[in-house]
PDB file of C-alpha atoms in Angstrom:
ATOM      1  CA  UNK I   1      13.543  13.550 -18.554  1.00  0.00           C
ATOM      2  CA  UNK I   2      13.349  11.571 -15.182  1.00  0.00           C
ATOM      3  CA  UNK I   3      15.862  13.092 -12.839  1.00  0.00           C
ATOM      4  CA  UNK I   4      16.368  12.127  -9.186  1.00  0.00           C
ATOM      5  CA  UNK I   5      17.353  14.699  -6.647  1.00  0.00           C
ATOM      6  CA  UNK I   6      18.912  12.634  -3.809  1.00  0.00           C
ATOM      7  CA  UNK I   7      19.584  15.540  -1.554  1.00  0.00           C
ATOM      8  CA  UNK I   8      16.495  17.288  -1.507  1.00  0.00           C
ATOM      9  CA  UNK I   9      14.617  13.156  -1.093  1.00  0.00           C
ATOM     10  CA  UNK I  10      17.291  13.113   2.025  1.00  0.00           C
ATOM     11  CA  UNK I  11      16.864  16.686   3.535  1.00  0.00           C
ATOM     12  CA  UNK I  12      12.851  16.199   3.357  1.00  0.00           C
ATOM     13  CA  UNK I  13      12.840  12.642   4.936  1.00  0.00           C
ATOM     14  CA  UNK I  14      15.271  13.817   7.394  1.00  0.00           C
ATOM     15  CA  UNK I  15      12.860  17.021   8.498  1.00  0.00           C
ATOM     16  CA  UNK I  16       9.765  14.073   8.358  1.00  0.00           C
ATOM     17  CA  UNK I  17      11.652  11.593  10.509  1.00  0.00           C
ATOM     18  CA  UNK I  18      12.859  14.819  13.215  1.00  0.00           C
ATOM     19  CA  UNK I  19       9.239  15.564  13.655  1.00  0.00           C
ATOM     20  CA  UNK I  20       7.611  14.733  17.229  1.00  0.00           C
ATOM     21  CA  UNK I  21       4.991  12.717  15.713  1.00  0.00           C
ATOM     22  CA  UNK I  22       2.964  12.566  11.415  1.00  0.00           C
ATOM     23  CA  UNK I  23      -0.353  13.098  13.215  1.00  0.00           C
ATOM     24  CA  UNK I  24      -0.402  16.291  11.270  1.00  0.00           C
ATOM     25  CA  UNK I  25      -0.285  13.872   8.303  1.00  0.00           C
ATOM     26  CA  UNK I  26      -3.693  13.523   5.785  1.00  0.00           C
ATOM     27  CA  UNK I  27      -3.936   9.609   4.872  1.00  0.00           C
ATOM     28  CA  UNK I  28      -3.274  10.773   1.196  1.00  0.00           C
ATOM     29  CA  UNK I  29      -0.249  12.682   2.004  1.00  0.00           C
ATOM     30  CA  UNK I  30       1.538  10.088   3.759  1.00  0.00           C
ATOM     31  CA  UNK I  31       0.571   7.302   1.624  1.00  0.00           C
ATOM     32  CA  UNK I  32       1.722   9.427  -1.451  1.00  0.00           C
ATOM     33  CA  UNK I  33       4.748  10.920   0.625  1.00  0.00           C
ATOM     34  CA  UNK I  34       5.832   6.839   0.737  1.00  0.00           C
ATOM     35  CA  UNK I  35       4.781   6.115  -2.665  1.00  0.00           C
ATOM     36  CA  UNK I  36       7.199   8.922  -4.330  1.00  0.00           C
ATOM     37  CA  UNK I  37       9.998   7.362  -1.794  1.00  0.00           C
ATOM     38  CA  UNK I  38       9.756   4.045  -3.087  1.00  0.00           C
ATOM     39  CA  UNK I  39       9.038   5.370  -6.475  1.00  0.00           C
ATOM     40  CA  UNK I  40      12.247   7.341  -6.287  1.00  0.00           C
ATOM     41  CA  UNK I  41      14.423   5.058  -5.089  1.00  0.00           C
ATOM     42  CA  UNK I  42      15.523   6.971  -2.473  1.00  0.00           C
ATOM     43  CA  UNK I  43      17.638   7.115   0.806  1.00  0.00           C
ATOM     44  CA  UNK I  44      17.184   7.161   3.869  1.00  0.00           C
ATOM     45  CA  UNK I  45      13.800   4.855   3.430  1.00  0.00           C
ATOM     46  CA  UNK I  46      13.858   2.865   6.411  1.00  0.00           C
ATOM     47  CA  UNK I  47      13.673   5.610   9.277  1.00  0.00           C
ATOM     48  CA  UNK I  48      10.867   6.976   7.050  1.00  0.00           C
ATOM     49  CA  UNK I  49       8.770   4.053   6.488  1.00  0.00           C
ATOM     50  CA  UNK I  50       9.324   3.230  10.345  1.00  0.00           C
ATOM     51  CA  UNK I  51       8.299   6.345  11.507  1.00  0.00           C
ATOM     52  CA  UNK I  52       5.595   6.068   8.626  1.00  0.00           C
ATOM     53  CA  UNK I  53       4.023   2.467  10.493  1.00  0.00           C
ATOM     54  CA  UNK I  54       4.350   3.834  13.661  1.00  0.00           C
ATOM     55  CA  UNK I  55       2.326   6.349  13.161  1.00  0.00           C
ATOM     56  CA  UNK I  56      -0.523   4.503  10.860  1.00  0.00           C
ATOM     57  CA  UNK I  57      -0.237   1.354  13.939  1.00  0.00           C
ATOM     58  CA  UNK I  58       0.437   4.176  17.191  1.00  0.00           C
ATOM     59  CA  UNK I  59      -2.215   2.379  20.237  1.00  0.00           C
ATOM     60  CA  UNK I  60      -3.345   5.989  20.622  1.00  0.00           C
ATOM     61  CA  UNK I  61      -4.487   6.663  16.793  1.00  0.00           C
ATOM     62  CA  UNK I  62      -5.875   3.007  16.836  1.00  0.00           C
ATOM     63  CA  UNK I  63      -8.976   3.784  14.769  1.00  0.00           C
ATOM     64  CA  UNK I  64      -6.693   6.205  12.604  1.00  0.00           C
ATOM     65  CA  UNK I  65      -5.790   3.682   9.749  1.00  0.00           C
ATOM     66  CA  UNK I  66      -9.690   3.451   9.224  1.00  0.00           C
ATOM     67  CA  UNK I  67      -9.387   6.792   7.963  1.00  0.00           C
ATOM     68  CA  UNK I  68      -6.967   5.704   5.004  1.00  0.00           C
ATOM     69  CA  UNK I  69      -9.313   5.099   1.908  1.00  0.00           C
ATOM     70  CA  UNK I  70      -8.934   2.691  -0.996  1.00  0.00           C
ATOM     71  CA  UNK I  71      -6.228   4.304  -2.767  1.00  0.00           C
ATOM     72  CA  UNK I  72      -4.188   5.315   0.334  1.00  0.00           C
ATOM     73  CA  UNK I  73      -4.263   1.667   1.862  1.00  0.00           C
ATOM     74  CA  UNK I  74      -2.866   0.724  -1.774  1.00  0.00           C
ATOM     75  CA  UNK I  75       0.028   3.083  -2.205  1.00  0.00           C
ATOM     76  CA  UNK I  76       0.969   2.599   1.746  1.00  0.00           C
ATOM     77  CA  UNK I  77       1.000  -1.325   0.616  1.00  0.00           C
ATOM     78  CA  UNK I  78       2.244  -0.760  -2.723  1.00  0.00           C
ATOM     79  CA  UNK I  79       5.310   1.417  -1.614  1.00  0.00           C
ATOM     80  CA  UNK I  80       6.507  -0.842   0.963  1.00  0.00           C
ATOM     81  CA  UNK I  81       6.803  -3.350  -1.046  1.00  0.00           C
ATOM     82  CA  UNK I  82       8.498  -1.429  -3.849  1.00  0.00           C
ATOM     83  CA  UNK I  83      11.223  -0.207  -1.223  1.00  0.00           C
ATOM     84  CA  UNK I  84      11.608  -3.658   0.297  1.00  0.00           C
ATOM     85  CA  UNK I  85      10.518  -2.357   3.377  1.00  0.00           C
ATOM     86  CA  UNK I  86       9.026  -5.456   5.355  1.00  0.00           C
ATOM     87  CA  UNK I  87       6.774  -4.624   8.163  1.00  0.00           C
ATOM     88  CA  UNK I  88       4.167  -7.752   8.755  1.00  0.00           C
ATOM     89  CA  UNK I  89       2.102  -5.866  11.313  1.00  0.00           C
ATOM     90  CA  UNK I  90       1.263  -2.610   9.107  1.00  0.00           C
ATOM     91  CA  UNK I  91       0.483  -5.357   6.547  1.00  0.00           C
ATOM     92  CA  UNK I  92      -1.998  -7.133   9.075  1.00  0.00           C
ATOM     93  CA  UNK I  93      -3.201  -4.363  10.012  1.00  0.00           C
ATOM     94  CA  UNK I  94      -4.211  -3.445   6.484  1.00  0.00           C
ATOM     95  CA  UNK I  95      -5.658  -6.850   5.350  1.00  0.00           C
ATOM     96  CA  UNK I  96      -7.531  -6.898   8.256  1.00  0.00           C
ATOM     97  CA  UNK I  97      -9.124  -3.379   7.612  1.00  0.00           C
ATOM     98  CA  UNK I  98      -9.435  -4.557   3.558  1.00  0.00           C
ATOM     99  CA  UNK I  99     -11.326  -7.469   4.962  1.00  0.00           C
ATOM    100  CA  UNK I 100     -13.666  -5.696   7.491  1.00  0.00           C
ATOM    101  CA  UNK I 101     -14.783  -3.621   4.715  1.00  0.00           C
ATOM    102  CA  UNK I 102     -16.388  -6.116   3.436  1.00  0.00           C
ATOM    103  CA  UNK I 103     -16.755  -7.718  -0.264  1.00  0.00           C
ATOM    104  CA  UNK I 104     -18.977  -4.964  -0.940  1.00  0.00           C
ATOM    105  CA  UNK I 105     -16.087  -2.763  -0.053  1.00  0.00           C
ATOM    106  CA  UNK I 106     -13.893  -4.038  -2.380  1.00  0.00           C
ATOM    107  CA  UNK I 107     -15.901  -2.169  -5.115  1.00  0.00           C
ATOM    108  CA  UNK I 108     -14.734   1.030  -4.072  1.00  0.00           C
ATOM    109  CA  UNK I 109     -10.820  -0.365  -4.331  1.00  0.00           C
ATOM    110  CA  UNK I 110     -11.481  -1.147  -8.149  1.00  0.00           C
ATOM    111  CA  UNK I 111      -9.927  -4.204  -9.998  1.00  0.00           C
ATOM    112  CA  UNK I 112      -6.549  -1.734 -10.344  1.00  0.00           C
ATOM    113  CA  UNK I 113      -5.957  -0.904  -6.474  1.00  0.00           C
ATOM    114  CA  UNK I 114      -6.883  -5.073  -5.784  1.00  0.00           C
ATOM    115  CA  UNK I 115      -4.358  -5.562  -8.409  1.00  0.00           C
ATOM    116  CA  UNK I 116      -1.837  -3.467  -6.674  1.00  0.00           C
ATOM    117  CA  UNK I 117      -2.739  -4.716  -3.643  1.00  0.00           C
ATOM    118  CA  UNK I 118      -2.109  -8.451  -4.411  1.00  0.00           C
ATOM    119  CA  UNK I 119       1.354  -7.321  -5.756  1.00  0.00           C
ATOM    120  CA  UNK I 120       2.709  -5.936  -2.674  1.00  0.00           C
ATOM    121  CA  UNK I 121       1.236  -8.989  -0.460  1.00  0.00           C
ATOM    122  CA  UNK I 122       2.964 -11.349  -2.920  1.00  0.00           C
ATOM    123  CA  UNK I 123       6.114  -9.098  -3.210  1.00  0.00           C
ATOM    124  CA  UNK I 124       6.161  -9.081   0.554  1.00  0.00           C
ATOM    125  CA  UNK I 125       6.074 -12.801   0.517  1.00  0.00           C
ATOM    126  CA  UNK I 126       2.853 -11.825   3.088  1.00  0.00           C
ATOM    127  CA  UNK I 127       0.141 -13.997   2.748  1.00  0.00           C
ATOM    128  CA  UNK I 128      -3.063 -13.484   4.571  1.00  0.00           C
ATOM    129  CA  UNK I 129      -5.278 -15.505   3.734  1.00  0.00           C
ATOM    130  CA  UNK I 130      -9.091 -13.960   3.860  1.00  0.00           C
ATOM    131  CA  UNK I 131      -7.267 -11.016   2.258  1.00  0.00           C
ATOM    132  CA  UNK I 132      -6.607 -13.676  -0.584  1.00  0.00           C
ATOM    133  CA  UNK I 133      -9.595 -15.281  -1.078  1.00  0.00           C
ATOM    134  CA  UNK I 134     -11.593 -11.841  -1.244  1.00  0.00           C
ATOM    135  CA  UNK I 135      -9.299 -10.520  -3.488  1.00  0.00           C
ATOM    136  CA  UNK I 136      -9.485 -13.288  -5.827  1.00  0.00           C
ATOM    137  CA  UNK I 137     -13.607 -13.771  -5.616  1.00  0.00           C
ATOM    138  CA  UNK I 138     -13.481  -9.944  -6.416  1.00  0.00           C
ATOM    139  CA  UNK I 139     -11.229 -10.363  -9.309  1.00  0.00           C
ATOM    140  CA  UNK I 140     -13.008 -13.348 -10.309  1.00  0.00           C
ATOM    141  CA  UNK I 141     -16.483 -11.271 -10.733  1.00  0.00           C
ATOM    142  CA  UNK I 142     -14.582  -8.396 -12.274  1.00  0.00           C
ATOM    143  CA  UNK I 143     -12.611 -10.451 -15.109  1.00  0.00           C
ATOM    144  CA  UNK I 144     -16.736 -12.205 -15.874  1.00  0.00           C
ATOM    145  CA  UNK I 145     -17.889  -8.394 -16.275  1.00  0.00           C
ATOM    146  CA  UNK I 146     -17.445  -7.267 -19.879  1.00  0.00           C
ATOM    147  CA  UNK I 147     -17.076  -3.826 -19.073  1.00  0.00           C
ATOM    148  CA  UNK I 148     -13.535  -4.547 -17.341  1.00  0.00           C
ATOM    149  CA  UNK I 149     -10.920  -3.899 -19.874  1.00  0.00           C
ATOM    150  CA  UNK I 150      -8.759  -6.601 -21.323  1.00  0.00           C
ATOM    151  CA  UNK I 151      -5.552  -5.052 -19.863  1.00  0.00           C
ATOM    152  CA  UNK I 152      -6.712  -4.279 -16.481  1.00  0.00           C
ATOM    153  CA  UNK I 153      -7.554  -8.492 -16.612  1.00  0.00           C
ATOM    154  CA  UNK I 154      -4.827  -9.583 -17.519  1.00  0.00           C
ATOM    155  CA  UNK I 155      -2.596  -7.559 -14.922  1.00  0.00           C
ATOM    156  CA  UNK I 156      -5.426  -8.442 -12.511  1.00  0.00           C
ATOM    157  CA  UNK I 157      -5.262 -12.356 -12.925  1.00  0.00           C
ATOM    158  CA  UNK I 158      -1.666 -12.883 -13.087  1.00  0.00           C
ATOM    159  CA  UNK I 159      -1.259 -11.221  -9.486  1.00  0.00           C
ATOM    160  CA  UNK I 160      -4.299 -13.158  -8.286  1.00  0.00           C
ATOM    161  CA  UNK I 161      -2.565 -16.448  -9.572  1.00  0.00           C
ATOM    162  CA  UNK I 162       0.513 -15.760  -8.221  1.00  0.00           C
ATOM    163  CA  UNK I 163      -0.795 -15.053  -4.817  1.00  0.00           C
ATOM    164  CA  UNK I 164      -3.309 -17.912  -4.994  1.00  0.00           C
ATOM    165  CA  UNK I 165      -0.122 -20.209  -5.794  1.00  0.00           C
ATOM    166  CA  UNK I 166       1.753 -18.972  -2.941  1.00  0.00           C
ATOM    167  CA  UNK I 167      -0.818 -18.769  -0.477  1.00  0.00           C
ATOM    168  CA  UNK I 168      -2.009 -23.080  -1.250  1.00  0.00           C
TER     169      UNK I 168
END
């Protein structure tokens, strides 16, 4: 049974959000510590995903969101969007590190995490537009491969249309 525990989600973001700075942070623990937020449902999101960005964007960690890998750039994407958190530069920031990777790159996000991915850009109404069109070559190669499973596709293609749609 699913059971939320509102308190203990408040007293743990309020501890996070008193800290002096998340440097002591891992990538994967503060992309997961957002994803079970948004996952959750939870209260008091905002201070926590601010504090979150700030930290992931802070002049002085600069190079720090280079550290994020695939699958934290996803959830940190993923959960803003589920908590209808909008912050455009975190999500520049992000395509922008997506895209320096590279097309070759995108191999190590997998056709789930570019699924993801496109979700939370369309969800975010935040179109970038490289982002796009290497997201959709990628997905375009994948869904050609026969080893990419017929579910995975199909979830894959209808974000990639959707975002294609909004983004022309």
């Amino acid at each position: 049974a699913e059971e939320s525990h509102p308190r203990l989600f408040e007293e743990v973001a309020g501890r996070i959000v008193a800290l002096d700075d998340l440097r002591s942070f891992e990538p994967a623990e503060l992309s997961n510590l957002l994803w079970a937020y948004a996952w959750a449902e939870e209260l008091p999101r905002p201070r926590l995903f601010e504090k979150a960005a700030n930290r992931m964007l802070a002049a002085e960690l600069e190079d720090d969101l280079n550290s994020f890998g695939p699958q934290d750039l996803t959830n940190v994407v993923w959960a803003f969007a589920r908590a209808g958190e909008s912050h455009p530069r975190l999500f520049e920031r992000v395509a922008d590190r997506v895209v320096e990777l590279g097309e070759d790159g995108l191999h190590a996000f997998g056709t789930h995490n570019c699924s993801q991915i496109l979700w939370a850009f369309e969800s975010s109404e935040f179109v970038h537009a490289r982002l796009t069109e290497m997201l959709a070559a990628y997905v375009d190669e994948q869904m050609m491969d026969a080893e990419t499973s017929e579910e995975e596709s199909r979830d894959v293609s209808e974000n990639s249309n959707s975002l294609s749609a909004q983004s022309g």
